[in-house]
């Protein structure tokens, strides 16, 4: 597992349920579930692939995943 901190909180397909993502593998799995795939989604997927190739860090993935979640209206407050 490739862990990152702070976690990213996102809305799930289950009403009222928030997913707290703490690792690259979880972020990748969530990205693959999304039906809306905007420019930030594409960038997040590319960053995940670059991490596998050793070119990016888990924190890079966290930031890209958070930006994609915000773009799609799925980002939730950590409070």
PDB file of C-alpha atoms in Angstrom:
ATOM      1  CA  UNK A   1       0.000   0.000   0.000  1.00  0.00           C
ATOM      2  CA  UNK A   2       1.071   3.541  -0.753  1.00  0.00           C
ATOM      3  CA  UNK A   3      -0.239   5.626   2.156  1.00  0.00           C
ATOM      4  CA  UNK A   4      -0.811   9.379   2.201  1.00  0.00           C
ATOM      5  CA  UNK A   5      -1.836  11.971   4.757  1.00  0.00           C
ATOM      6  CA  UNK A   6      -4.066  13.834   5.271  1.00  0.00           C
ATOM      7  CA  UNK A   7      -6.851  11.577   4.015  1.00  0.00           C
ATOM      8  CA  UNK A   8      -9.302  12.698   1.338  1.00  0.00           C
ATOM      9  CA  UNK A   9     -13.003  12.530   2.253  1.00  0.00           C
ATOM     10  CA  UNK A  10     -15.383  11.887  -0.637  1.00  0.00           C
ATOM     11  CA  UNK A  11     -19.074  11.259  -1.145  1.00  0.00           C
ATOM     12  CA  UNK A  12     -19.936   7.706  -2.168  1.00  0.00           C
ATOM     13  CA  UNK A  13     -22.771   6.264  -4.213  1.00  0.00           C
ATOM     14  CA  UNK A  14     -24.513   5.422  -0.921  1.00  0.00           C
ATOM     15  CA  UNK A  15     -26.458   8.465   0.364  1.00  0.00           C
ATOM     16  CA  UNK A  16     -24.986   9.958   3.521  1.00  0.00           C
ATOM     17  CA  UNK A  17     -21.871   7.771   3.436  1.00  0.00           C
ATOM     18  CA  UNK A  18     -18.421   9.372   3.197  1.00  0.00           C
ATOM     19  CA  UNK A  19     -15.365   7.390   2.134  1.00  0.00           C
ATOM     20  CA  UNK A  20     -12.133   8.365   3.883  1.00  0.00           C
ATOM     21  CA  UNK A  21      -9.341   7.583   1.429  1.00  0.00           C
ATOM     22  CA  UNK A  22      -5.865   7.131   2.915  1.00  0.00           C
ATOM     23  CA  UNK A  23      -3.919   5.382   0.170  1.00  0.00           C
ATOM     24  CA  UNK A  24      -3.177   5.358  -3.545  1.00  0.00           C
ATOM     25  CA  UNK A  25      -4.822   2.003  -4.133  1.00  0.00           C
ATOM     26  CA  UNK A  26      -8.096   3.213  -2.591  1.00  0.00           C
ATOM     27  CA  UNK A  27      -7.968   6.434  -4.607  1.00  0.00           C
ATOM     28  CA  UNK A  28      -7.422   4.469  -7.815  1.00  0.00           C
ATOM     29  CA  UNK A  29     -10.334   2.137  -7.056  1.00  0.00           C
ATOM     30  CA  UNK A  30     -12.630   5.099  -6.371  1.00  0.00           C
ATOM     31  CA  UNK A  31     -11.570   6.892  -9.559  1.00  0.00           C
ATOM     32  CA  UNK A  32     -12.520   3.820 -11.602  1.00  0.00           C
ATOM     33  CA  UNK A  33     -16.068   3.904 -10.130  1.00  0.00           C
ATOM     34  CA  UNK A  34     -16.810   7.459 -11.261  1.00  0.00           C
ATOM     35  CA  UNK A  35     -19.026   7.931 -14.292  1.00  0.00           C
ATOM     36  CA  UNK A  36     -18.110  11.617 -14.713  1.00  0.00           C
ATOM     37  CA  UNK A  37     -14.551  11.817 -15.972  1.00  0.00           C
ATOM     38  CA  UNK A  38     -13.376  15.379 -16.404  1.00  0.00           C
ATOM     39  CA  UNK A  39      -9.883  16.788 -16.975  1.00  0.00           C
ATOM     40  CA  UNK A  40      -8.914  16.490 -13.288  1.00  0.00           C
ATOM     41  CA  UNK A  41     -10.057  12.839 -13.295  1.00  0.00           C
ATOM     42  CA  UNK A  42      -7.795  12.135 -16.263  1.00  0.00           C
ATOM     43  CA  UNK A  43      -4.896  13.898 -14.552  1.00  0.00           C
ATOM     44  CA  UNK A  44      -5.446  11.906 -11.334  1.00  0.00           C
ATOM     45  CA  UNK A  45      -5.391   8.614 -13.268  1.00  0.00           C
ATOM     46  CA  UNK A  46      -2.187   9.678 -15.030  1.00  0.00           C
ATOM     47  CA  UNK A  47      -0.571  10.545 -11.679  1.00  0.00           C
ATOM     48  CA  UNK A  48      -1.569   7.114 -10.311  1.00  0.00           C
ATOM     49  CA  UNK A  49       0.081   5.447 -13.308  1.00  0.00           C
ATOM     50  CA  UNK A  50       3.191   7.604 -12.903  1.00  0.00           C
ATOM     51  CA  UNK A  51       3.459   6.508  -9.259  1.00  0.00           C
ATOM     52  CA  UNK A  52       3.569   2.876 -10.385  1.00  0.00           C
ATOM     53  CA  UNK A  53       6.449   3.792 -12.687  1.00  0.00           C
ATOM     54  CA  UNK A  54       8.258   5.500  -9.799  1.00  0.00           C
ATOM     55  CA  UNK A  55       7.836   8.983 -11.232  1.00  0.00           C
ATOM     56  CA  UNK A  56       5.387  10.425  -8.678  1.00  0.00           C
ATOM     57  CA  UNK A  57       4.776  10.203  -4.930  1.00  0.00           C
ATOM     58  CA  UNK A  58       1.742   9.158  -2.876  1.00  0.00           C
ATOM     59  CA  UNK A  59       1.279  12.813  -1.924  1.00  0.00           C
ATOM     60  CA  UNK A  60       1.111  13.729  -5.630  1.00  0.00           C
ATOM     61  CA  UNK A  61      -1.694  11.180  -5.998  1.00  0.00           C
ATOM     62  CA  UNK A  62      -3.500  12.575  -2.946  1.00  0.00           C
ATOM     63  CA  UNK A  63      -3.437  16.086  -4.356  1.00  0.00           C
ATOM     64  CA  UNK A  64      -4.593  14.977  -7.820  1.00  0.00           C
ATOM     65  CA  UNK A  65      -7.334  12.760  -6.339  1.00  0.00           C
ATOM     66  CA  UNK A  66      -8.553  15.603  -4.135  1.00  0.00           C
ATOM     67  CA  UNK A  67      -8.663  17.976  -7.132  1.00  0.00           C
ATOM     68  CA  UNK A  68     -10.604  15.413  -9.179  1.00  0.00           C
ATOM     69  CA  UNK A  69     -13.074  14.851  -6.335  1.00  0.00           C
ATOM     70  CA  UNK A  70     -13.595  18.594  -6.011  1.00  0.00           C
ATOM     71  CA  UNK A  71     -14.122  18.948  -9.769  1.00  0.00           C
ATOM     72  CA  UNK A  72     -16.780  16.220  -9.673  1.00  0.00           C
ATOM     73  CA  UNK A  73     -18.517  17.667  -6.606  1.00  0.00           C
ATOM     74  CA  UNK A  74     -17.611  14.637  -4.468  1.00  0.00           C
ATOM     75  CA  UNK A  75     -15.125  16.242  -2.070  1.00  0.00           C
ATOM     76  CA  UNK A  76     -16.355  16.402   1.508  1.00  0.00           C
ATOM     77  CA  UNK A  77     -15.060  18.250   4.535  1.00  0.00           C
ATOM     78  CA  UNK A  78     -12.891  16.306   6.952  1.00  0.00           C
ATOM     79  CA  UNK A  79     -14.732  17.906   9.890  1.00  0.00           C
TER      80      UNK A  79
END
